[in-house]
Short mmCIF file of C-alpha atoms in Angstrom, two decimals:
data_model
loop_
_atom_site.label_atom_id
_atom_site.label_comp_id
_atom_site.label_asym_id
_atom_site.label_seq_id
_atom_site.Cartn_x
_atom_site.Cartn_y
_atom_site.Cartn_z
CA UNK A 1 1.49 7.35 1.52
CA UNK A 2 -1.45 5.20 2.43
CA UNK A 3 -4.99 6.47 2.87
CA UNK A 4 -6.59 5.66 6.18
CA UNK A 5 -9.61 7.97 6.35
CA UNK A 6 -9.27 10.69 8.98
CA UNK A 7 -5.47 10.50 9.09
CA UNK A 8 -3.51 13.74 8.85
CA UNK A 9 -1.01 13.71 5.97
CA UNK A 10 1.89 16.04 5.25
CA UNK A 11 3.09 16.56 1.70
CA UNK A 12 6.67 17.77 1.84
CA UNK A 13 8.35 19.64 -0.98
CA UNK A 14 9.10 23.17 -2.00
CA UNK A 15 7.33 26.06 -3.65
CA UNK A 16 3.94 25.58 -2.03
CA UNK A 17 2.07 28.90 -1.93
CA UNK A 18 -0.80 30.24 0.17
CA UNK A 19 -4.03 29.20 -1.52
CA UNK A 20 -2.56 25.94 -2.88
CA UNK A 21 -5.22 23.40 -3.78
CA UNK A 22 -5.14 19.63 -3.39
CA UNK A 23 -7.16 17.10 -5.34
CA UNK A 24 -7.38 13.33 -5.07
CA UNK A 25 -8.70 11.68 -8.23
CA UNK A 26 -10.09 15.04 -9.30
CA UNK A 27 -11.97 15.69 -6.06
CA UNK A 28 -11.00 18.76 -4.04
CA UNK A 29 -9.65 18.02 -0.55
CA UNK A 30 -9.44 20.84 2.01
CA UNK A 31 -5.91 21.94 2.81
CA UNK A 32 -5.39 22.24 6.57
CA UNK A 33 -2.00 23.95 6.52
CA UNK A 34 0.37 25.27 3.87
CA UNK A 35 3.89 26.66 4.03
CA UNK A 36 6.64 26.98 1.42
CA UNK A 37 7.78 23.41 2.21
CA UNK A 38 4.69 21.64 3.52
CA UNK A 39 1.04 21.10 2.70
CA UNK A 40 -1.20 19.20 5.13
CA UNK A 41 -4.63 17.63 4.73
CA UNK A 42 -6.89 15.01 6.29
CA UNK A 43 -7.54 11.89 4.24
CA UNK A 44 -11.17 11.73 3.11
CA UNK A 45 -13.19 8.52 3.15
CA UNK A 46 -13.15 6.04 0.28
CA UNK A 47 -9.89 7.00 -1.44
CA UNK A 48 -9.28 4.53 -4.26
CA UNK A 49 -6.09 2.55 -4.57
CA UNK A 50 -3.47 4.22 -6.78
CA UNK A 51 -5.34 7.54 -6.64
CA UNK A 52 -3.91 10.58 -8.40
CA UNK A 53 -2.90 13.30 -5.93
CA UNK A 54 -2.43 16.76 -7.47
CA UNK A 55 -1.20 19.89 -5.70
CA UNK A 56 -1.72 23.16 -7.58
CA UNK A 57 -0.59 26.66 -6.70
CA UNK A 58 -2.65 29.71 -7.68
CA UNK A 59 -0.02 30.47 -10.37
CA UNK A 60 -0.99 27.07 -11.93
CA UNK A 61 2.27 25.32 -11.07
CA UNK A 62 1.31 21.75 -10.17
CA UNK A 63 2.79 18.46 -9.05
CA UNK A 64 1.33 14.95 -9.17
CA UNK A 65 1.91 11.77 -7.19
CA UNK A 66 0.26 8.41 -6.58
CA UNK A 67 -1.64 8.27 -3.29
CA UNK A 68 -2.75 5.08 -1.52
CA UNK A 69 -0.54 2.88 -3.69
CA UNK A 70 -1.19 -0.80 -4.25
CA UNK A 71 1.55 -3.12 -3.07
CA UNK A 72 3.68 -4.93 -5.64
CA UNK A 73 4.81 -8.54 -5.53
CA UNK A 74 8.08 -9.47 -7.24
CA UNK A 75 8.92 -12.81 -5.67
CA UNK A 76 7.48 -15.61 -3.53
CA UNK A 77 10.23 -17.49 -1.71
CA UNK A 78 9.55 -20.82 0.03
CA UNK A 79 12.99 -22.42 0.59
CA UNK A 80 11.49 -25.34 2.55
CA UNK A 81 8.90 -26.16 -0.11
CA UNK A 82 5.15 -25.66 -0.32
CA UNK A 83 3.71 -28.68 1.45
CA UNK A 84 -0.08 -28.66 1.64
CA UNK A 85 0.36 -29.42 5.35
CA UNK A 86 1.52 -25.82 5.78
CA UNK A 87 4.06 -24.58 8.30
CA UNK A 88 6.80 -23.72 5.78
CA UNK A 89 8.78 -20.47 5.85
CA UNK A 90 7.25 -17.86 3.52
CA UNK A 91 9.00 -14.75 2.21
CA UNK A 92 7.17 -12.31 -0.04
CA UNK A 93 9.26 -9.64 -1.74
CA UNK A 94 7.90 -6.50 -3.36
CA UNK A 95 7.02 -3.00 -2.26
CA UNK A 96 4.34 -1.03 -0.47
CA UNK A 97 3.96 -3.38 2.49
CA UNK A 98 2.94 -1.66 5.73
CA UNK A 99 2.07 -2.78 9.26
CA UNK A 100 -1.27 -4.56 9.21
CA UNK A 101 -0.80 -5.98 5.70
CA UNK A 102 -2.44 -9.40 5.46
CA UNK A 103 -1.72 -12.42 3.27
CA UNK A 104 -3.95 -15.28 2.24
CA UNK A 105 -2.83 -18.36 0.33
CA UNK A 106 -5.61 -20.33 -1.29
CA UNK A 107 -8.03 -18.26 0.80
CA UNK A 108 -6.36 -19.25 4.08
CA UNK A 109 -4.62 -16.60 6.21
CA UNK A 110 -0.85 -16.81 6.45
CA UNK A 111 0.78 -15.93 9.75
CA UNK A 112 2.94 -12.84 9.16
CA UNK A 113 5.74 -12.40 11.70
CA UNK A 114 7.64 -9.48 10.17
CA UNK A 115 6.73 -6.62 7.86
CA UNK A 116 8.97 -4.14 6.08
CA UNK A 117 8.28 -1.92 3.08
CA UNK A 118 9.91 -4.48 0.78
CA UNK A 119 9.15 -7.81 2.40
CA UNK A 120 6.78 -9.92 4.43
CA UNK A 121 7.99 -12.91 6.45
CA UNK A 122 5.64 -15.55 7.71
CA UNK A 123 4.42 -19.11 7.70
CA UNK A 124 2.60 -20.82 4.86
CA UNK A 125 -0.89 -21.95 5.91
CA UNK A 126 -2.21 -25.42 5.16
CA UNK A 127 -3.96 -25.77 1.82
CA UNK A 128 -5.02 -28.10 -0.96
CA UNK A 129 -2.52 -29.73 -3.32
CA UNK A 130 -2.31 -27.71 -6.53
CA UNK A 131 -2.22 -24.04 -7.49
CA UNK A 132 -3.18 -21.46 -4.86
CA UNK A 133 -3.65 -17.71 -5.13
CA UNK A 134 -1.44 -15.59 -2.89
CA UNK A 135 -3.25 -12.33 -2.06
CA UNK A 136 -1.53 -9.50 -0.21
CA UNK A 137 -3.85 -6.76 1.12
CA UNK A 138 -2.89 -3.51 2.83
CA UNK A 139 -4.99 -2.07 5.68
CA UNK A 140 -6.56 0.36 3.18
CA UNK A 141 -7.77 -2.50 0.98
CA UNK A 142 -5.23 -2.26 -1.84
CA UNK A 143 -4.04 -5.65 -2.98
CA UNK A 144 -1.82 -7.60 -5.30
CA UNK A 145 -1.88 -11.29 -6.08
CA UNK A 146 0.41 -14.02 -7.26
CA UNK A 147 0.34 -17.80 -7.02
CA UNK A 148 2.20 -20.82 -5.78
CA UNK A 149 1.61 -24.55 -6.05
CA UNK A 150 1.02 -26.66 -2.97
CA UNK A 151 2.66 -30.10 -3.08
CA UNK A 152 1.63 -33.29 -1.31
#
């Protein structure tokens, strides 16, 4: 799950007990609702990327997960080349992409036309011949980078 401050989040599972506690990166977060299969809370401000989320019952049973994960980038696909003039098809494969994820190439914004959890489709912006950083940033500020080389 991503961490937009003020958003209600449900943690689904089993074995949650009344009095269960939730912590994000070691900081206690108030639990809004708890049942045997659900625990709900409101995301606090300034949650770091890849934060540790821990749910603990009063009997000390606990579970951990990553909260506000950074995206990953496994492949940059440009089947029509990487002309510095821009305009080429751009496919970025990885994970953790959500609506509102942005991409810059060499500091210039790419136009993203489609977003799924595992891929971003768009158009390569114009840039300078040579290596260029590709930076993918989620709406919560978590990012990953790679590179490509613009050609004349």
